mmCIF file of C-alpha atoms and ligand atoms in Angstrom:
data_model
loop_
_atom_site.group_PDB
_atom_site.id
_atom_site.type_symbol
_atom_site.label_atom_id
_atom_site.label_comp_id
_atom_site.label_asym_id
_atom_site.label_seq_id
_atom_site.Cartn_x
_atom_site.Cartn_y
_atom_site.Cartn_z
ATOM 1 C CA MET A 72 9.506 31.438 -2.567
ATOM 2 C CA ALA A 73 7.686 28.748 -1.664
ATOM 3 C CA HIS A 74 7.273 26.401 -4.836
ATOM 4 C CA HIS A 75 4.141 24.097 -6.057
ATOM 5 C CA ILE A 76 5.701 20.452 -4.981
ATOM 6 C CA THR A 77 4.633 18.405 -8.428
ATOM 7 C CA LYS A 78 7.137 15.768 -9.087
ATOM 8 C CA ALA A 79 7.802 12.115 -7.201
ATOM 9 C CA VAL A 80 10.507 9.985 -7.644
ATOM 10 C CA ILE A 81 10.670 6.639 -6.174
ATOM 11 C CA PRO A 82 13.948 4.541 -6.461
ATOM 12 C CA ALA A 83 12.923 1.151 -7.882
ATOM 13 C CA ALA A 84 16.168 -0.025 -8.830
ATOM 14 C CA GLY A 85 17.056 -2.495 -5.843
ATOM 15 C CA LEU A 86 17.925 -5.997 -6.687
ATOM 16 C CA GLY A 87 15.747 -7.182 -4.238
ATOM 17 C CA THR A 88 17.517 -9.726 -3.024
ATOM 18 C CA ARG A 89 15.985 -10.404 0.168
ATOM 19 C CA PHE A 90 12.833 -12.144 -1.874
ATOM 20 C CA LEU A 91 14.723 -14.539 -3.994
ATOM 21 C CA PRO A 92 13.849 -16.945 -6.153
ATOM 22 C CA ALA A 93 10.738 -14.589 -6.427
ATOM 23 C CA THR A 94 12.713 -11.214 -7.639
ATOM 24 C CA LYS A 95 14.946 -13.186 -10.161
ATOM 25 C CA ALA A 96 12.926 -12.531 -12.877
ATOM 26 C CA MET A 97 10.869 -9.736 -11.193
ATOM 27 C CA PRO A 98 11.291 -6.674 -9.299
ATOM 28 C CA LYS A 99 10.810 -6.476 -6.159
ATOM 29 C CA GLU A 100 7.958 -3.626 -6.432
ATOM 30 C CA MET A 101 6.275 -6.010 -8.103
ATOM 31 C CA LEU A 102 5.371 -8.278 -5.022
ATOM 32 C CA PRO A 103 1.729 -7.992 -4.681
ATOM 33 C CA VAL A 104 0.846 -6.447 -1.300
ATOM 34 C CA VAL A 105 -2.892 -8.226 -1.132
ATOM 35 C CA ASP A 106 -3.907 -8.077 -4.834
ATOM 36 C CA LYS A 107 -2.121 -5.083 -6.000
ATOM 37 C CA PRO A 108 1.938 -4.450 -6.608
ATOM 38 C CA ALA A 109 3.303 -2.866 -4.066
ATOM 39 C CA ILE A 110 4.379 0.013 -6.343
ATOM 40 C CA GLN A 111 1.192 0.875 -7.161
ATOM 41 C CA TYR A 112 0.059 1.706 -2.890
ATOM 42 C CA VAL A 113 3.164 4.197 -3.370
ATOM 43 C CA VAL A 114 2.268 5.741 -6.637
ATOM 44 C CA GLU A 115 -1.124 6.563 -5.818
ATOM 45 C CA GLU A 116 0.553 8.348 -2.114
ATOM 46 C CA ALA A 117 2.177 10.269 -4.470
ATOM 47 C CA VAL A 118 -1.030 10.943 -6.774
ATOM 48 C CA ALA A 119 -3.480 11.597 -3.386
ATOM 49 C CA ALA A 120 -0.561 14.013 -2.054
ATOM 50 C CA GLY A 121 -1.214 16.515 -5.754
ATOM 51 C CA LEU A 122 2.273 15.159 -6.814
ATOM 52 C CA HIS A 123 1.487 13.764 -10.178
ATOM 53 C CA ASP A 124 4.843 13.658 -12.671
ATOM 54 C CA VAL A 125 6.482 10.473 -10.719
ATOM 55 C CA LEU A 126 10.092 9.610 -11.560
ATOM 56 C CA MET A 127 10.564 5.806 -11.302
ATOM 57 C CA VAL A 128 14.884 4.982 -11.348
ATOM 58 C CA THR A 129 14.716 2.264 -12.313
ATOM 59 C CA GLY A 130 17.279 -0.848 -13.245
ATOM 60 C CA ARG A 131 17.343 -3.890 -15.206
ATOM 61 C CA ASN A 132 15.234 -6.620 -14.934
ATOM 62 C CA LYS A 133 12.247 -3.874 -14.332
ATOM 63 C CA TYR A 134 10.343 -4.024 -17.229
ATOM 64 C CA ALA A 135 7.390 -5.478 -15.437
ATOM 65 C CA LEU A 136 6.975 -1.898 -13.579
ATOM 66 C CA GLU A 137 6.307 -0.219 -16.851
ATOM 67 C CA ASN A 138 3.594 -2.916 -18.095
ATOM 68 C CA HIS A 139 1.644 -2.334 -15.228
ATOM 69 C CA PHE A 140 1.528 1.256 -15.247
ATOM 70 C CA ASP A 141 0.826 0.965 -19.338
ATOM 71 C CA ARG A 142 -2.343 -0.276 -21.219
ATOM 72 C CA VAL A 143 -2.473 -3.759 -22.313
ATOM 73 C CA TYR A 144 -5.263 -4.123 -25.081
ATOM 74 C CA GLU A 145 -5.619 -7.723 -25.605
ATOM 75 C CA LEU A 146 -6.342 -8.158 -21.861
ATOM 76 C CA GLU A 147 -8.352 -5.519 -22.232
ATOM 77 C CA ALA A 148 -10.617 -6.151 -25.015
ATOM 78 C CA THR A 149 -11.355 -9.748 -23.479
ATOM 79 C CA LEU A 150 -12.570 -7.949 -20.469
ATOM 80 C CA GLU A 151 -15.034 -6.080 -22.399
ATOM 81 C CA ARG A 152 -16.636 -8.528 -24.689
ATOM 82 C CA LYS A 153 -17.377 -10.257 -21.206
ATOM 83 C CA GLY A 154 -18.844 -7.188 -20.228
ATOM 84 C CA ASP A 155 -16.213 -6.754 -16.909
ATOM 85 C CA HIS A 156 -16.352 -3.860 -15.819
ATOM 86 C CA ALA A 157 -15.176 -4.265 -12.726
ATOM 87 C CA ARG A 158 -12.466 -6.288 -13.521
ATOM 88 C CA LEU A 159 -11.441 -3.160 -16.624
ATOM 89 C CA GLN A 160 -11.640 -0.851 -14.022
ATOM 90 C CA LYS A 161 -8.989 -2.303 -11.661
ATOM 91 C CA VAL A 162 -6.638 -2.545 -15.122
ATOM 92 C CA HIS A 163 -7.630 1.168 -16.022
ATOM 93 C CA GLU A 164 -6.605 2.283 -12.418
ATOM 94 C CA SER A 165 -2.398 1.489 -12.823
ATOM 95 C CA THR A 166 -2.696 3.466 -16.696
ATOM 96 C CA ASN A 167 -4.192 6.534 -15.803
ATOM 97 C CA ILE A 168 -2.940 7.114 -12.481
ATOM 98 C CA ALA A 169 0.062 9.742 -13.016
ATOM 99 C CA ASP A 170 2.746 10.924 -16.364
ATOM 100 C CA ILE A 171 5.229 8.264 -15.459
ATOM 101 C CA HIS A 172 8.754 8.740 -16.535
ATOM 102 C CA TYR A 173 11.597 6.334 -15.822
ATOM 103 C CA PHE A 174 15.870 6.646 -16.132
ATOM 104 C CA ARG A 175 17.492 3.799 -15.844
ATOM 105 C CA GLN A 176 20.400 3.996 -13.660
ATOM 106 C CA GLY A 177 23.260 2.269 -14.974
ATOM 107 C CA ASP A 178 25.330 1.073 -12.436
ATOM 108 C CA PRO A 179 23.268 1.058 -8.837
ATOM 109 C CA HIS A 180 25.472 2.739 -5.710
ATOM 110 C CA GLY A 181 23.181 3.639 -3.496
ATOM 111 C CA LEU A 182 19.937 5.375 -2.516
ATOM 112 C CA GLY A 183 22.232 8.817 -2.695
ATOM 113 C CA HIS A 184 22.798 8.242 -6.763
ATOM 114 C CA ALA A 185 19.520 7.412 -7.087
ATOM 115 C CA VAL A 186 18.107 10.256 -6.168
ATOM 116 C CA LEU A 187 20.765 11.773 -8.192
ATOM 117 C CA GLN A 188 19.780 10.937 -11.071
ATOM 118 C CA ALA A 189 16.709 12.232 -11.224
ATOM 119 C CA ARG A 190 18.505 15.880 -10.933
ATOM 120 C CA MET A 191 17.663 16.758 -14.983
ATOM 121 C CA HIS A 192 14.349 15.973 -14.230
ATOM 122 C CA VAL A 193 13.652 17.549 -11.498
ATOM 123 C CA GLY A 194 15.782 20.657 -12.030
ATOM 124 C CA GLU A 195 14.869 23.786 -9.497
ATOM 125 C CA GLU A 196 12.515 22.866 -7.754
ATOM 126 C CA PRO A 197 11.832 20.835 -3.935
ATOM 127 C CA PHE A 198 10.624 17.608 -4.589
ATOM 128 C CA ALA A 199 9.233 14.605 -3.277
ATOM 129 C CA VAL A 200 11.310 10.923 -2.703
ATOM 130 C CA LEU A 201 9.194 7.496 -1.698
ATOM 131 C CA LEU A 202 10.840 4.829 -1.098
ATOM 132 C CA GLY A 203 8.978 1.028 -2.176
ATOM 133 C CA ASP A 204 9.537 -0.598 1.020
ATOM 134 C CA ASP A 205 7.389 1.611 2.996
ATOM 135 C CA LEU A 206 3.622 1.901 2.801
ATOM 136 C CA ILE A 207 2.298 4.043 4.407
ATOM 137 C CA ASP A 208 -1.765 3.657 5.463
ATOM 138 C CA GLU A 209 -3.864 6.229 2.847
ATOM 139 C CA ARG A 210 -6.062 6.580 5.963
ATOM 140 C CA ASP A 211 -3.083 8.582 7.717
ATOM 141 C CA PRO A 212 -1.914 10.941 5.140
ATOM 142 C CA LEU A 213 1.683 11.911 5.453
ATOM 143 C CA LEU A 214 2.705 13.348 1.970
ATOM 144 C CA GLN A 215 0.446 16.139 2.792
ATOM 145 C CA ARG A 216 1.691 16.959 5.516
ATOM 146 C CA MET A 217 5.370 16.986 4.613
ATOM 147 C CA ILE A 218 4.668 19.007 1.607
ATOM 148 C CA THR A 219 2.810 21.545 4.152
ATOM 149 C CA GLU A 220 6.155 21.340 6.219
ATOM 150 C CA GLN A 221 8.385 22.416 3.319
ATOM 151 C CA GLY A 222 6.825 25.214 2.004
ATOM 152 C CA LYS A 223 6.390 26.651 5.756
ATOM 153 C CA ARG A 224 9.943 26.268 6.400
ATOM 154 C CA ASN A 225 11.632 26.729 3.245
ATOM 155 C CA ALA A 226 14.039 23.281 4.652
ATOM 156 C CA SER A 227 14.202 19.502 3.768
ATOM 157 C CA ILE A 228 11.982 17.356 5.715
ATOM 158 C CA VAL A 229 12.494 13.749 6.326
ATOM 159 C CA ALA A 230 9.197 11.553 7.800
ATOM 160 C CA LEU A 231 10.502 10.053 11.309
ATOM 161 C CA LEU A 232 8.903 7.382 13.495
ATOM 162 C CA GLU A 233 9.469 6.430 16.796
ATOM 163 C CA VAL A 234 11.332 3.274 16.905
ATOM 164 C CA GLU A 235 12.169 -0.002 19.153
ATOM 165 C CA PRO A 236 16.205 0.825 20.219
ATOM 166 C CA ASP A 237 16.956 -2.943 19.128
ATOM 167 C CA GLN A 238 15.367 -1.890 14.966
ATOM 168 C CA ILE A 239 17.019 1.475 15.084
ATOM 169 C CA HIS A 240 20.064 -0.771 13.126
ATOM 170 C CA LEU A 241 17.687 -0.676 10.670
ATOM 171 C CA TYR A 242 17.370 2.884 9.999
ATOM 172 C CA GLY A 243 18.493 6.299 9.185
ATOM 173 C CA ALA A 244 18.603 7.908 12.562
ATOM 174 C CA ALA A 245 18.113 11.249 14.388
ATOM 175 C CA GLU A 246 19.376 13.548 15.836
ATOM 176 C CA PHE A 247 17.134 16.501 16.960
ATOM 177 C CA GLU A 248 16.185 19.466 18.696
ATOM 178 C CA PRO A 249 12.246 20.145 19.496
ATOM 179 C CA THR A 250 10.431 23.297 17.532
ATOM 180 C CA ASP A 251 7.299 24.422 18.719
ATOM 181 C CA ASP A 252 5.336 22.194 17.273
ATOM 182 C CA PRO A 253 5.269 18.734 19.023
ATOM 183 C CA ASP A 254 5.642 16.532 15.562
ATOM 184 C CA VAL A 255 8.222 18.335 14.307
ATOM 185 C CA VAL A 256 11.829 18.345 15.036
ATOM 186 C CA ARG A 257 15.345 20.093 14.388
ATOM 187 C CA ILE A 258 17.187 17.971 12.857
ATOM 188 C CA THR A 259 20.695 18.640 13.999
ATOM 189 C CA GLY A 260 22.311 15.465 13.101
ATOM 190 C CA LEU A 261 21.998 11.955 11.076
ATOM 191 C CA VAL A 262 23.492 8.827 11.177
ATOM 192 C CA GLU A 263 22.715 6.081 9.131
ATOM 193 C CA LYS A 264 22.099 2.368 10.779
ATOM 194 C CA PRO A 265 24.113 3.077 13.597
ATOM 195 C CA SER A 266 24.196 0.614 16.216
ATOM 196 C CA VAL A 267 22.153 0.868 19.386
ATOM 197 C CA GLU A 268 24.992 2.329 21.994
ATOM 198 C CA SER A 269 25.979 4.545 18.691
ATOM 199 C CA ALA A 270 22.126 5.973 17.964
ATOM 200 C CA PRO A 271 21.311 9.221 18.878
ATOM 201 C CA SER A 272 17.505 8.852 19.525
ATOM 202 C CA ASN A 273 15.007 5.709 18.197
ATOM 203 C CA LEU A 274 13.715 8.014 15.622
ATOM 204 C CA ALA A 275 14.299 6.854 12.312
ATOM 205 C CA VAL A 276 13.455 7.922 8.604
ATOM 206 C CA ILE A 277 11.183 6.035 7.190
ATOM 207 C CA GLY A 278 11.545 6.778 3.309
ATOM 208 C CA ARG A 279 9.274 10.131 3.266
ATOM 209 C CA TYR A 280 11.438 12.440 1.817
ATOM 210 C CA VAL A 281 10.617 16.571 0.569
ATOM 211 C CA LEU A 282 13.812 17.583 -0.201
ATOM 212 C CA ARG A 283 15.168 20.982 -1.242
ATOM 213 C CA PRO A 284 17.052 21.094 -4.833
ATOM 214 C CA GLU A 285 20.229 22.027 -3.258
ATOM 215 C CA VAL A 286 20.319 17.975 -2.243
ATOM 216 C CA PHE A 287 21.920 17.096 -5.923
ATOM 217 C CA GLN A 288 24.819 19.577 -4.853
ATOM 218 C CA VAL A 289 25.433 17.669 -2.136
ATOM 219 C CA LEU A 290 25.349 14.600 -3.391
ATOM 220 C CA GLU A 291 27.075 15.316 -6.543
ATOM 221 C CA HIS A 292 30.014 15.571 -3.686
ATOM 222 C CA THR A 293 29.097 12.758 -1.213
ATOM 223 C CA ASP A 294 31.648 10.331 -0.941
ATOM 224 C CA PRO A 295 30.503 6.968 -0.528
ATOM 225 C CA GLY A 296 29.432 5.464 2.982
ATOM 226 C CA MET A 297 27.935 2.709 4.582
ATOM 227 C CA GLY A 298 28.862 -0.215 2.445
ATOM 228 C CA GLY A 299 30.121 1.633 -0.429
ATOM 229 C CA GLU A 300 27.278 3.384 -1.811
ATOM 230 C CA ILE A 301 26.561 7.179 -1.875
ATOM 231 C CA GLN A 302 23.885 7.250 1.009
ATOM 232 C CA LEU A 303 20.808 10.355 1.190
ATOM 233 C CA THR A 304 21.524 9.965 4.977
ATOM 234 C CA ASP A 305 24.869 11.861 4.592
ATOM 235 C CA ALA A 306 23.767 13.946 1.983
ATOM 236 C CA LEU A 307 20.834 14.897 4.419
ATOM 237 C CA GLN A 308 23.307 15.079 7.436
ATOM 238 C CA GLN A 309 25.789 17.713 5.659
ATOM 239 C CA MET A 310 22.707 19.588 4.978
ATOM 240 C CA THR A 311 22.155 20.129 8.614
ATOM 241 C CA SER A 312 24.839 21.901 9.103
ATOM 242 C CA ALA A 313 24.659 23.864 5.444
ATOM 243 C CA GLU A 314 22.149 27.069 6.156
ATOM 244 C CA TRP A 315 22.339 27.197 2.141
ATOM 245 C CA THR A 316 20.422 24.558 1.834
ATOM 246 C CA GLY A 317 17.585 25.937 3.393
ATOM 247 C CA GLY A 318 18.348 22.663 7.016
ATOM 248 C CA VAL A 319 16.249 19.154 7.299
ATOM 249 C CA TYR A 320 13.130 19.095 10.036
ATOM 250 C CA GLY A 321 11.489 15.756 10.696
ATOM 251 C CA LEU A 322 7.421 15.337 10.361
ATOM 252 C CA ILE A 323 7.150 12.634 13.478
ATOM 253 C CA PHE A 324 4.383 10.095 11.854
ATOM 254 C CA ARG A 325 2.067 8.638 14.423
ATOM 255 C CA GLY A 326 0.019 6.788 11.655
ATOM 256 C CA ARG A 327 0.210 3.271 10.296
ATOM 257 C CA ARG A 328 3.276 2.361 8.365
ATOM 258 C CA TYR A 329 3.449 -1.063 6.427
ATOM 259 C CA ASP A 330 6.962 -2.426 6.218
ATOM 260 C CA THR A 331 7.418 -4.814 3.141
ATOM 261 C CA GLY A 332 11.333 -4.736 2.813
ATOM 262 C CA ASP A 333 12.036 -7.883 4.704
ATOM 263 C CA LYS A 334 9.652 -11.257 4.701
ATOM 264 C CA ILE A 335 8.560 -11.431 7.413
ATOM 265 C CA ASP A 336 7.248 -7.569 7.662
ATOM 266 C CA TYR A 337 5.677 -8.298 4.269
ATOM 267 C CA ILE A 338 3.523 -11.196 5.164
ATOM 268 C CA LYS A 339 2.240 -8.838 7.949
ATOM 269 C CA ALA A 340 1.619 -6.117 6.359
ATOM 270 C CA ILE A 341 -0.361 -8.998 3.831
ATOM 271 C CA VAL A 342 -2.536 -10.040 6.834
ATOM 272 C CA GLN A 343 -2.958 -6.486 8.333
ATOM 273 C CA LEU A 344 -4.352 -5.121 5.145
ATOM 274 C CA ALA A 345 -6.164 -8.103 4.070
ATOM 275 C CA SER A 346 -8.130 -8.237 6.996
ATOM 276 C CA GLU A 347 -8.601 -4.710 7.581
ATOM 277 C CA ARG A 348 -10.907 -4.939 3.432
ATOM 278 C CA ASP A 349 -14.512 -5.324 3.300
ATOM 279 C CA ASP A 350 -14.575 -8.188 0.490
ATOM 280 C CA LEU A 351 -11.795 -10.002 2.104
ATOM 281 C CA GLY A 352 -11.600 -8.720 6.025
ATOM 282 C CA PRO A 353 -15.136 -10.785 7.181
ATOM 283 C CA GLU A 354 -13.817 -14.071 5.642
ATOM 284 C CA LEU A 355 -10.514 -13.634 6.908
ATOM 285 C CA ARG A 356 -10.559 -12.827 10.317
ATOM 286 C CA PRO A 357 -12.525 -15.873 11.765
ATOM 287 C CA TRP A 358 -10.178 -18.295 9.947
ATOM 288 C CA LEU A 359 -7.583 -15.857 11.528
ATOM 289 C CA ARG A 360 -8.224 -16.280 15.323
ATOM 290 C CA GLN A 361 -9.280 -19.923 14.801
ATOM 291 C CA PHE A 362 -5.950 -20.936 13.360
ATOM 292 C CA VAL A 363 -4.340 -18.472 15.970
ATOM 293 C CA ALA A 364 -6.091 -20.552 18.535
ATOM 294 C CA SER A 365 -5.068 -24.354 16.728
ATOM 295 C CA MET A 366 -1.072 -23.130 17.033
ATOM 296 C CA HIS A 367 0.596 -23.747 20.193
HETATM 297 C C1 G1P B 576 16.644 3.535 3.443
HETATM 298 C C2 G1P B 576 17.739 4.526 4.011
HETATM 299 C C3 G1P B 576 17.481 4.790 5.270
HETATM 300 C C4 G1P B 576 15.703 4.948 6.176
HETATM 301 C C5 G1P B 576 14.928 3.408 5.378
HETATM 302 C C6 G1P B 576 13.796 3.747 5.243
HETATM 303 O O1 G1P B 576 17.454 2.245 3.759
HETATM 304 O O2 G1P B 576 19.101 5.148 4.243
HETATM 305 O O3 G1P B 576 18.196 6.092 6.458
HETATM 306 O O4 G1P B 576 15.523 4.966 7.330
HETATM 307 O O5 G1P B 576 15.911 3.935 3.812
HETATM 308 O O6 G1P B 576 13.116 2.615 5.017
HETATM 309 P P1 G1P B 576 16.953 0.567 3.188
HETATM 310 O O7 G1P B 576 16.409 0.701 3.888
HETATM 311 O O8 G1P B 576 17.109 0.746 1.739
HETATM 312 O O9 G1P B 576 18.343 0.113 3.257
#
C-alpha cells in the first residue's frame, strides 16, 4: 500500500571541521548562503514537497539551530515598534515553517547511525532524508519527483547526479540498470566513496533519499564501514538485493545543485545565488565582470 509521505529527517550533527574556525561555536548548518542559513533552504525544500514534519538529528553545539526556528520576542518587538514589516516577515518565515522536532545524537557514528535515530519518530512509513550540504535550486524540484517515484515503485529512491569521474571519490557511486524511464535507474550496487578506478559509474548519490522504513532494520545490522562509521550507503547496498525491502531506484537529477559542504563550493554557491537574485544581482553582476577582468 502506498503511504502518504509526511516526514523529513535532516541529519545535522556533523562537526563542520572544514569550516573552522567559523564552526567552532556555531553549527555549520547555520552558515549563511547569501542571507539565509543553509539549513533553512533545506527545510523550505522539504516543506515545498509537502513534508511538514521535520526531524533534525543534532549534536552538541546545535542550540543555534533550535533558536533559528523558534520565536525571538525582543527582535520581533523592536521591528514591530519600528514598523519594519519586511524584516519582521523574514524573522517569521523560519518560525512558522514546519513542525520541527529535534533528536540529539549522543555519539555521532556516521550518517547511517544518524538516520537510525529517527526510527521511533518515523515509525512504519516511508520518509525522506535531506542532507544539508546539498542545496537543490527551488526552480528544479527534485524531492517531489522522488516521492512520486517512491509511491509508484514502492521502493527506496535515491537522487543521482552525473559527476566528473575525478569527483566520484567524494560520493556514494551507483551501479545500475536502465528502466523504461530515462531519468530512473534500478540500482544494483552502491559503493561509498570509491576510487576513480573502482567506481561502478560516475552516477553519484546526492543528499536526497526517500526511503522505505525497512532501512531501519537493515541499518541496525550494518557494521561500521568507511571511516569506521555506519554508512547509509552500505545499508542501501544491502537493500539493492533484498527483495523484502522493495529494492532501490535512482532518480537522475539534471537541475541546479549547490554544494555547500566545502569552502570553495560554498563560495561558488553564494556568488551564483546572489548574482541571480533580483535584489542583489543587478549590482553584483557588473562588479563581478569587472573583478574577473582585473584578474590575471
Ligand atoms: C554523504 C554520503 C554519500 C553521498 C553524499 C552526498 O557523504 O555518505 O554517499 O554521496 O553524502 O552529498 P558526505 O558528503 O556526508 O561525506
